[in-house]
PDB file of C-alpha atoms in Angstrom:
ATOM      1  CA  UNK A   1     -15.887 -20.073 -18.307  1.00  0.00           C
ATOM      2  CA  UNK A   2     -18.649 -17.422 -19.615  1.00  0.00           C
ATOM      3  CA  UNK A   3     -18.026 -13.793 -19.399  1.00  0.00           C
ATOM      4  CA  UNK A   4     -21.004 -11.488 -19.281  1.00  0.00           C
ATOM      5  CA  UNK A   5     -21.972  -8.189 -17.694  1.00  0.00           C
ATOM      6  CA  UNK A   6     -23.806  -7.392 -14.686  1.00  0.00           C
ATOM      7  CA  UNK A   7     -27.671  -7.777 -15.338  1.00  0.00           C
ATOM      8  CA  UNK A   8     -27.477 -10.791 -17.764  1.00  0.00           C
ATOM      9  CA  UNK A   9     -27.197 -14.357 -16.445  1.00  0.00           C
ATOM     10  CA  UNK A  10     -25.757 -17.092 -18.669  1.00  0.00           C
ATOM     11  CA  UNK A  11     -28.998 -19.128 -20.418  1.00  0.00           C
ATOM     12  CA  UNK A  12     -28.373 -22.888 -20.673  1.00  0.00           C
ATOM     13  CA  UNK A  13     -30.026 -23.170 -23.851  1.00  0.00           C
ATOM     14  CA  UNK A  14     -28.381 -20.434 -25.848  1.00  0.00           C
ATOM     15  CA  UNK A  15     -24.723 -21.843 -24.250  1.00  0.00           C
ATOM     16  CA  UNK A  16     -26.022 -25.710 -25.426  1.00  0.00           C
ATOM     17  CA  UNK A  17     -26.612 -23.983 -29.210  1.00  0.00           C
ATOM     18  CA  UNK A  18     -23.728 -22.150 -29.016  1.00  0.00           C
ATOM     19  CA  UNK A  19     -21.626 -25.131 -27.944  1.00  0.00           C
ATOM     20  CA  UNK A  20     -23.440 -27.975 -29.583  1.00  0.00           C
ATOM     21  CA  UNK A  21     -24.560 -29.845 -26.692  1.00  0.00           C
ATOM     22  CA  UNK A  22     -27.716 -30.704 -25.148  1.00  0.00           C
ATOM     23  CA  UNK A  23     -29.203 -27.657 -22.664  1.00  0.00           C
ATOM     24  CA  UNK A  24     -29.350 -30.744 -20.127  1.00  0.00           C
ATOM     25  CA  UNK A  25     -25.632 -31.061 -20.065  1.00  0.00           C
ATOM     26  CA  UNK A  26     -25.055 -27.292 -19.389  1.00  0.00           C
ATOM     27  CA  UNK A  27     -24.577 -26.345 -15.541  1.00  0.00           C
ATOM     28  CA  UNK A  28     -23.179 -24.268 -13.094  1.00  0.00           C
ATOM     29  CA  UNK A  29     -19.556 -25.781 -12.261  1.00  0.00           C
ATOM     30  CA  UNK A  30     -19.486 -27.096  -8.759  1.00  0.00           C
ATOM     31  CA  UNK A  31     -16.919 -26.113  -6.123  1.00  0.00           C
ATOM     32  CA  UNK A  32     -14.858 -28.817  -6.361  1.00  0.00           C
ATOM     33  CA  UNK A  33     -15.443 -29.208 -10.532  1.00  0.00           C
ATOM     34  CA  UNK A  34     -14.262 -25.508 -10.823  1.00  0.00           C
ATOM     35  CA  UNK A  35     -11.367 -26.241  -8.191  1.00  0.00           C
ATOM     36  CA  UNK A  36     -10.427 -29.241 -10.377  1.00  0.00           C
ATOM     37  CA  UNK A  37     -10.312 -27.535 -13.755  1.00  0.00           C
ATOM     38  CA  UNK A  38      -8.959 -24.558 -12.926  1.00  0.00           C
ATOM     39  CA  UNK A  39      -7.188 -24.625  -9.301  1.00  0.00           C
ATOM     40  CA  UNK A  40      -9.391 -21.883  -8.233  1.00  0.00           C
ATOM     41  CA  UNK A  41     -12.720 -21.713  -5.822  1.00  0.00           C
ATOM     42  CA  UNK A  42     -15.655 -20.680  -7.768  1.00  0.00           C
ATOM     43  CA  UNK A  43     -16.350 -16.716  -8.078  1.00  0.00           C
ATOM     44  CA  UNK A  44     -12.352 -16.617  -8.117  1.00  0.00           C
ATOM     45  CA  UNK A  45     -12.021 -18.275 -11.495  1.00  0.00           C
ATOM     46  CA  UNK A  46      -9.542 -15.750 -13.866  1.00  0.00           C
ATOM     47  CA  UNK A  47     -11.138 -15.176 -17.081  1.00  0.00           C
ATOM     48  CA  UNK A  48      -7.580 -15.589 -18.989  1.00  0.00           C
ATOM     49  CA  UNK A  49      -6.942 -19.285 -17.996  1.00  0.00           C
ATOM     50  CA  UNK A  50      -6.771 -22.626 -19.487  1.00  0.00           C
ATOM     51  CA  UNK A  51     -10.477 -23.327 -19.784  1.00  0.00           C
ATOM     52  CA  UNK A  52     -12.519 -22.655 -22.947  1.00  0.00           C
ATOM     53  CA  UNK A  53     -13.905 -18.941 -22.489  1.00  0.00           C
ATOM     54  CA  UNK A  54     -17.001 -17.553 -23.962  1.00  0.00           C
ATOM     55  CA  UNK A  55     -17.269 -14.196 -23.994  1.00  0.00           C
ATOM     56  CA  UNK A  56     -21.043 -12.584 -24.467  1.00  0.00           C
ATOM     57  CA  UNK A  57     -21.848 -10.574 -27.425  1.00  0.00           C
ATOM     58  CA  UNK A  58     -22.695  -7.804 -24.973  1.00  0.00           C
ATOM     59  CA  UNK A  59     -19.369  -8.011 -23.438  1.00  0.00           C
ATOM     60  CA  UNK A  60     -17.894  -7.849 -26.800  1.00  0.00           C
ATOM     61  CA  UNK A  61     -19.947  -5.032 -28.165  1.00  0.00           C
ATOM     62  CA  UNK A  62     -18.683  -2.664 -25.202  1.00  0.00           C
ATOM     63  CA  UNK A  63     -15.228  -2.188 -27.149  1.00  0.00           C
ATOM     64  CA  UNK A  64     -13.802  -0.637 -24.072  1.00  0.00           C
ATOM     65  CA  UNK A  65     -11.453  -1.866 -21.425  1.00  0.00           C
ATOM     66  CA  UNK A  66     -13.599  -4.397 -18.776  1.00  0.00           C
ATOM     67  CA  UNK A  67     -13.072  -4.552 -15.492  1.00  0.00           C
ATOM     68  CA  UNK A  68     -13.743  -7.931 -14.246  1.00  0.00           C
ATOM     69  CA  UNK A  69     -14.628  -8.864 -10.744  1.00  0.00           C
ATOM     70  CA  UNK A  70     -15.043 -12.320  -8.788  1.00  0.00           C
ATOM     71  CA  UNK A  71     -15.208 -13.462  -5.412  1.00  0.00           C
ATOM     72  CA  UNK A  72     -16.806 -11.396  -2.724  1.00  0.00           C
ATOM     73  CA  UNK A  73     -15.495  -9.051   0.532  1.00  0.00           C
ATOM     74  CA  UNK A  74     -11.884  -9.746   1.166  1.00  0.00           C
ATOM     75  CA  UNK A  75     -11.559 -12.651  -0.966  1.00  0.00           C
ATOM     76  CA  UNK A  76     -12.492 -10.622  -4.019  1.00  0.00           C
ATOM     77  CA  UNK A  77     -10.441  -9.456  -7.080  1.00  0.00           C
ATOM     78  CA  UNK A  78     -10.826  -7.135  -9.405  1.00  0.00           C
ATOM     79  CA  UNK A  79      -9.203  -6.754 -12.850  1.00  0.00           C
ATOM     80  CA  UNK A  80      -8.954  -4.232 -15.827  1.00  0.00           C
ATOM     81  CA  UNK A  81      -8.597  -6.349 -19.021  1.00  0.00           C
ATOM     82  CA  UNK A  82      -7.849  -5.057 -22.290  1.00  0.00           C
ATOM     83  CA  UNK A  83     -10.781  -6.136 -24.418  1.00  0.00           C
ATOM     84  CA  UNK A  84      -8.815  -7.196 -27.272  1.00  0.00           C
ATOM     85  CA  UNK A  85      -6.569  -9.401 -24.925  1.00  0.00           C
ATOM     86  CA  UNK A  86      -9.582 -11.138 -23.591  1.00  0.00           C
ATOM     87  CA  UNK A  87     -11.348 -11.877 -27.141  1.00  0.00           C
ATOM     88  CA  UNK A  88      -7.884 -13.025 -28.049  1.00  0.00           C
ATOM     89  CA  UNK A  89      -8.223 -16.124 -25.899  1.00  0.00           C
ATOM     90  CA  UNK A  90     -12.067 -16.421 -25.789  1.00  0.00           C
ATOM     91  CA  UNK A  91     -15.129 -17.085 -28.674  1.00  0.00           C
ATOM     92  CA  UNK A  92     -17.856 -14.498 -28.529  1.00  0.00           C
ATOM     93  CA  UNK A  93     -21.317 -15.799 -28.705  1.00  0.00           C
ATOM     94  CA  UNK A  94     -24.934 -14.370 -27.615  1.00  0.00           C
ATOM     95  CA  UNK A  95     -25.106 -16.778 -24.709  1.00  0.00           C
ATOM     96  CA  UNK A  96     -26.888 -14.615 -22.104  1.00  0.00           C
ATOM     97  CA  UNK A  97     -30.150 -12.779 -21.421  1.00  0.00           C
ATOM     98  CA  UNK A  98     -31.634 -10.149 -18.987  1.00  0.00           C
ATOM     99  CA  UNK A  99     -31.870 -11.529 -15.641  1.00  0.00           C
ATOM    100  CA  UNK A 100     -34.856 -10.559 -13.677  1.00  0.00           C
ATOM    101  CA  UNK A 101     -34.837  -8.568 -10.553  1.00  0.00           C
ATOM    102  CA  UNK A 102     -31.455  -7.774 -10.289  1.00  0.00           C
ATOM    103  CA  UNK A 103     -29.899  -4.930  -8.679  1.00  0.00           C
ATOM    104  CA  UNK A 104     -26.081  -3.980  -8.977  1.00  0.00           C
ATOM    105  CA  UNK A 105     -23.862  -1.350  -7.122  1.00  0.00           C
ATOM    106  CA  UNK A 106     -20.321   0.087  -8.209  1.00  0.00           C
ATOM    107  CA  UNK A 107     -18.057   0.274  -5.214  1.00  0.00           C
ATOM    108  CA  UNK A 108     -16.367   3.669  -4.852  1.00  0.00           C
TER     109      UNK A 108
END
């Protein structure tokens, strides 16, 4: 599980190097594998769970309470997590890169 910020995407090459595995063995989880590993569907896996979690260095550098969101619409969730709580159960690494052509809005 990788926690990152809007406008960034997980880099298979960087995450593979961080984990010490070949790039080809890093991929987005399928719906079935996410459900089997976490008990949750894609987009709904909580950031503090029994999965190995890597926090992108940009999140760790923020040094603030982190708003984590998942899912969509009425099925979505939002969770305020003190950064120190997230870092206590995670590893930090430079595993993401700037995403091209993304736009994010903040719900009011």
